[in-house]
mmCIF file with all atom_site columns, C-alpha atoms in Angstrom:
data_model
loop_
_atom_site.group_PDB
_atom_site.id
_atom_site.type_symbol
_atom_site.label_atom_id
_atom_site.label_alt_id
_atom_site.label_comp_id
_atom_site.label_asym_id
_atom_site.label_entity_id
_atom_site.label_seq_id
_atom_site.pdbx_PDB_ins_code
_atom_site.Cartn_x
_atom_site.Cartn_y
_atom_site.Cartn_z
_atom_site.occupancy
_atom_site.B_iso_or_equiv
_atom_site.pdbx_formal_charge
_atom_site.auth_seq_id
_atom_site.auth_comp_id
_atom_site.auth_asym_id
_atom_site.auth_atom_id
_atom_site.pdbx_PDB_model_num
ATOM 1  C CA . MET A 1 1  ? 33.901 -13.677 191.665 1.00 62.00 ? 1  MET A CA 1
ATOM 2  C CA . SER A 1 2  ? 36.623 -12.063 189.574 1.00 90.00 ? 2  SER A CA 1
ATOM 3  C CA . LYS A 1 3  ? 36.729 -15.042 187.211 1.00 90.00 ? 3  LYS A CA 1
ATOM 4  C CA . LYS A 1 4  ? 32.986 -14.748 186.645 1.00 92.00 ? 4  LYS A CA 1
ATOM 5  C CA . SER A 1 5  ? 33.279 -11.028 185.934 1.00 94.00 ? 5  SER A CA 1
ATOM 6  C CA . ASP A 1 6  ? 36.170 -11.613 183.509 1.00 95.00 ? 6  ASP A CA 1
ATOM 7  C CA . LEU A 1 7  ? 34.171 -14.253 181.662 1.00 95.00 ? 7  LEU A CA 1
ATOM 8  C CA . LYS A 1 8  ? 31.154 -11.952 181.353 1.00 96.00 ? 8  LYS A CA 1
ATOM 9  C CA . LYS A 1 9  ? 33.378 -9.227  179.900 1.00 97.00 ? 9  LYS A CA 1
ATOM 10 C CA . ALA A 1 10 ? 34.940 -11.717 177.477 1.00 97.00 ? 10 ALA A CA 1
ATOM 11 C CA . ILE A 1 11 ? 31.485 -12.918 176.414 1.00 97.00 ? 11 ILE A CA 1
ATOM 12 C CA . LYS A 1 12 ? 30.343 -9.354  175.751 1.00 98.00 ? 12 LYS A CA 1
ATOM 13 C CA . ALA A 1 13 ? 33.506 -8.629  173.750 1.00 98.00 ? 13 ALA A CA 1
ATOM 14 C CA . SER A 1 14 ? 33.033 -11.828 171.754 1.00 98.00 ? 14 SER A CA 1
ATOM 15 C CA . GLU A 1 15 ? 29.409 -10.954 170.971 1.00 98.00 ? 15 GLU A CA 1
ATOM 16 C CA . GLU A 1 16 ? 30.484 -7.484  169.809 1.00 98.00 ? 16 GLU A CA 1
ATOM 17 C CA . GLU A 1 17 ? 33.218 -8.989  167.631 1.00 98.00 ? 17 GLU A CA 1
ATOM 18 C CA . ILE A 1 18 ? 30.719 -11.361 166.008 1.00 98.00 ? 18 ILE A CA 1
ATOM 19 C CA . GLU A 1 19 ? 28.383 -8.441  165.302 1.00 98.00 ? 19 GLU A CA 1
ATOM 20 C CA . SER A 1 20 ? 31.220 -6.448  163.746 1.00 97.00 ? 20 SER A CA 1
ATOM 21 C CA . LEU A 1 21 ? 32.333 -9.362  161.575 1.00 97.00 ? 21 LEU A CA 1
ATOM 22 C CA . GLU A 1 22 ? 28.756 -10.021 160.458 1.00 97.00 ? 22 GLU A CA 1
ATOM 23 C CA . LYS A 1 23 ? 28.414 -6.398  159.318 1.00 96.00 ? 23 LYS A CA 1
ATOM 24 C CA . LYS A 1 24 ? 31.617 -6.703  157.295 1.00 95.00 ? 24 LYS A CA 1
ATOM 25 C CA . ARG A 1 25 ? 30.495 -9.986  155.782 1.00 96.00 ? 25 ARG A CA 1
ATOM 26 C CA . LEU A 1 26 ? 27.155 -8.441  154.861 1.00 95.00 ? 26 LEU A CA 1
ATOM 27 C CA . ARG A 1 27 ? 28.924 -5.886  152.656 1.00 92.00 ? 27 ARG A CA 1
ATOM 28 C CA . SER A 1 28 ? 30.636 -8.573  150.604 1.00 91.00 ? 28 SER A CA 1
ATOM 29 C CA . GLN A 1 29 ? 27.457 -10.646 150.581 1.00 94.00 ? 29 GLN A CA 1
ATOM 30 C CA . SER A 1 30 ? 25.545 -7.685  149.149 1.00 94.00 ? 30 SER A CA 1
ATOM 31 C CA . SER A 1 31 ? 28.112 -7.288  146.416 1.00 92.00 ? 31 SER A CA 1
ATOM 32 C CA . LEU A 1 32 ? 27.963 -10.992 145.583 1.00 94.00 ? 32 LEU A CA 1
ATOM 33 C CA . LEU A 1 33 ? 24.175 -10.954 145.439 1.00 93.00 ? 33 LEU A CA 1
ATOM 34 C CA . SER A 1 34 ? 24.121 -7.820  143.318 1.00 94.00 ? 34 SER A CA 1
ATOM 35 C CA . ASN A 1 35 ? 26.460 -9.422  140.788 1.00 93.00 ? 35 ASN A CA 1
ATOM 36 C CA . MET A 1 36 ? 24.437 -12.609 140.736 1.00 92.00 ? 36 MET A CA 1
ATOM 37 C CA . LEU A 1 37 ? 21.204 -10.718 140.130 1.00 94.00 ? 37 LEU A CA 1
ATOM 38 C CA . ALA A 1 38 ? 22.844 -8.715  137.349 1.00 95.00 ? 38 ALA A CA 1
ATOM 39 C CA . GLY A 1 39 ? 23.953 -11.969 135.758 1.00 94.00 ? 39 GLY A CA 1
ATOM 40 C CA . SER A 1 40 ? 27.631 -11.140 135.988 1.00 93.00 ? 40 SER A CA 1
ATOM 41 C CA . GLU A 1 41 ? 30.463 -13.075 137.578 1.00 92.00 ? 41 GLU A CA 1
ATOM 42 C CA . PRO A 1 42 ? 31.137 -11.957 141.166 1.00 90.00 ? 42 PRO A CA 1
ATOM 43 C CA . ASN A 1 43 ? 34.501 -10.385 141.903 1.00 88.00 ? 43 ASN A CA 1
ATOM 44 C CA . GLU A 1 44 ? 37.026 -12.902 143.280 1.00 93.00 ? 44 GLU A CA 1
ATOM 45 C CA . SER A 1 45 ? 37.988 -10.585 146.129 1.00 92.00 ? 45 SER A CA 1
ATOM 46 C CA . ASP A 1 46 ? 34.338 -10.327 147.225 1.00 91.00 ? 46 ASP A CA 1
ATOM 47 C CA . LYS A 1 47 ? 34.105 -14.114 147.242 1.00 93.00 ? 47 LYS A CA 1
ATOM 48 C CA . GLU A 1 48 ? 37.281 -14.376 149.288 1.00 95.00 ? 48 GLU A CA 1
ATOM 49 C CA . TYR A 1 49 ? 36.189 -11.701 151.782 1.00 94.00 ? 49 TYR A CA 1
ATOM 50 C CA . TYR A 1 50 ? 32.903 -13.520 152.278 1.00 96.00 ? 50 TYR A CA 1
ATOM 51 C CA . LYS A 1 51 ? 34.678 -16.829 152.928 1.00 96.00 ? 51 LYS A CA 1
ATOM 52 C CA . VAL A 1 52 ? 37.204 -15.265 155.312 1.00 97.00 ? 52 VAL A CA 1
ATOM 53 C CA . TYR A 1 53 ? 34.588 -13.395 157.337 1.00 97.00 ? 53 TYR A CA 1
ATOM 54 C CA . THR A 1 54 ? 32.434 -16.511 157.527 1.00 97.00 ? 54 THR A CA 1
ATOM 55 C CA . GLN A 1 55 ? 35.378 -18.505 158.886 1.00 98.00 ? 55 GLN A CA 1
ATOM 56 C CA . LEU A 1 56 ? 36.200 -15.780 161.411 1.00 98.00 ? 56 LEU A CA 1
ATOM 57 C CA . ILE A 1 57 ? 32.581 -15.669 162.561 1.00 98.00 ? 57 ILE A CA 1
ATOM 58 C CA . ASP A 1 58 ? 32.535 -19.453 162.994 1.00 98.00 ? 58 ASP A CA 1
ATOM 59 C CA . LEU A 1 59 ? 35.729 -19.326 165.063 1.00 98.00 ? 59 LEU A CA 1
ATOM 60 C CA . GLU A 1 60 ? 34.408 -16.521 167.235 1.00 98.00 ? 60 GLU A CA 1
ATOM 61 C CA . ARG A 1 61 ? 31.102 -18.341 167.767 1.00 98.00 ? 61 ARG A CA 1
ATOM 62 C CA . GLU A 1 62 ? 33.033 -21.397 168.917 1.00 98.00 ? 62 GLU A CA 1
ATOM 63 C CA . ASN A 1 63 ? 35.014 -19.211 171.305 1.00 97.00 ? 63 ASN A CA 1
ATOM 64 C CA . LEU A 1 64 ? 31.770 -17.679 172.592 1.00 98.00 ? 64 LEU A CA 1
ATOM 65 C CA . ARG A 1 65 ? 30.272 -21.132 173.149 1.00 98.00 ? 65 ARG A CA 1
ATOM 66 C CA . LYS A 1 66 ? 33.314 -22.170 175.194 1.00 97.00 ? 66 LYS A CA 1
ATOM 67 C CA . LEU A 1 67 ? 33.199 -19.004 177.265 1.00 97.00 ? 67 LEU A CA 1
ATOM 68 C CA . ARG A 1 68 ? 29.507 -19.521 178.034 1.00 97.00 ? 68 ARG A CA 1
ATOM 69 C CA . GLU A 1 69 ? 30.099 -23.153 178.993 1.00 97.00 ? 69 GLU A CA 1
ATOM 70 C CA . GLU A 1 70 ? 32.917 -22.097 181.295 1.00 96.00 ? 70 GLU A CA 1
ATOM 71 C CA . LEU A 1 71 ? 30.716 -19.435 182.904 1.00 94.00 ? 71 LEU A CA 1
ATOM 72 C CA . GLU A 1 72 ? 27.908 -21.949 183.436 1.00 95.00 ? 72 GLU A CA 1
ATOM 73 C CA . SER A 1 73 ? 30.289 -24.395 185.086 1.00 93.00 ? 73 SER A CA 1
ATOM 74 C CA . LEU A 1 74 ? 31.223 -21.843 187.781 1.00 88.00 ? 74 LEU A CA 1
#
């Protein structure tokens, strides 16, 4: 029972982390889009932030998938 409870807490934390990372990525995405619409070259740091946050989100989603699979197998 404790293992199941721990997994549920880890899943909730993972979901919250994904939400937080997506909000951060959205800021850099907005900046990139704004520059593109203005016809100017996007800032390199905005590009890099977007790439980094996207990679972190992908990693956290993979972690979340594994946690859910482990919970289902109990």
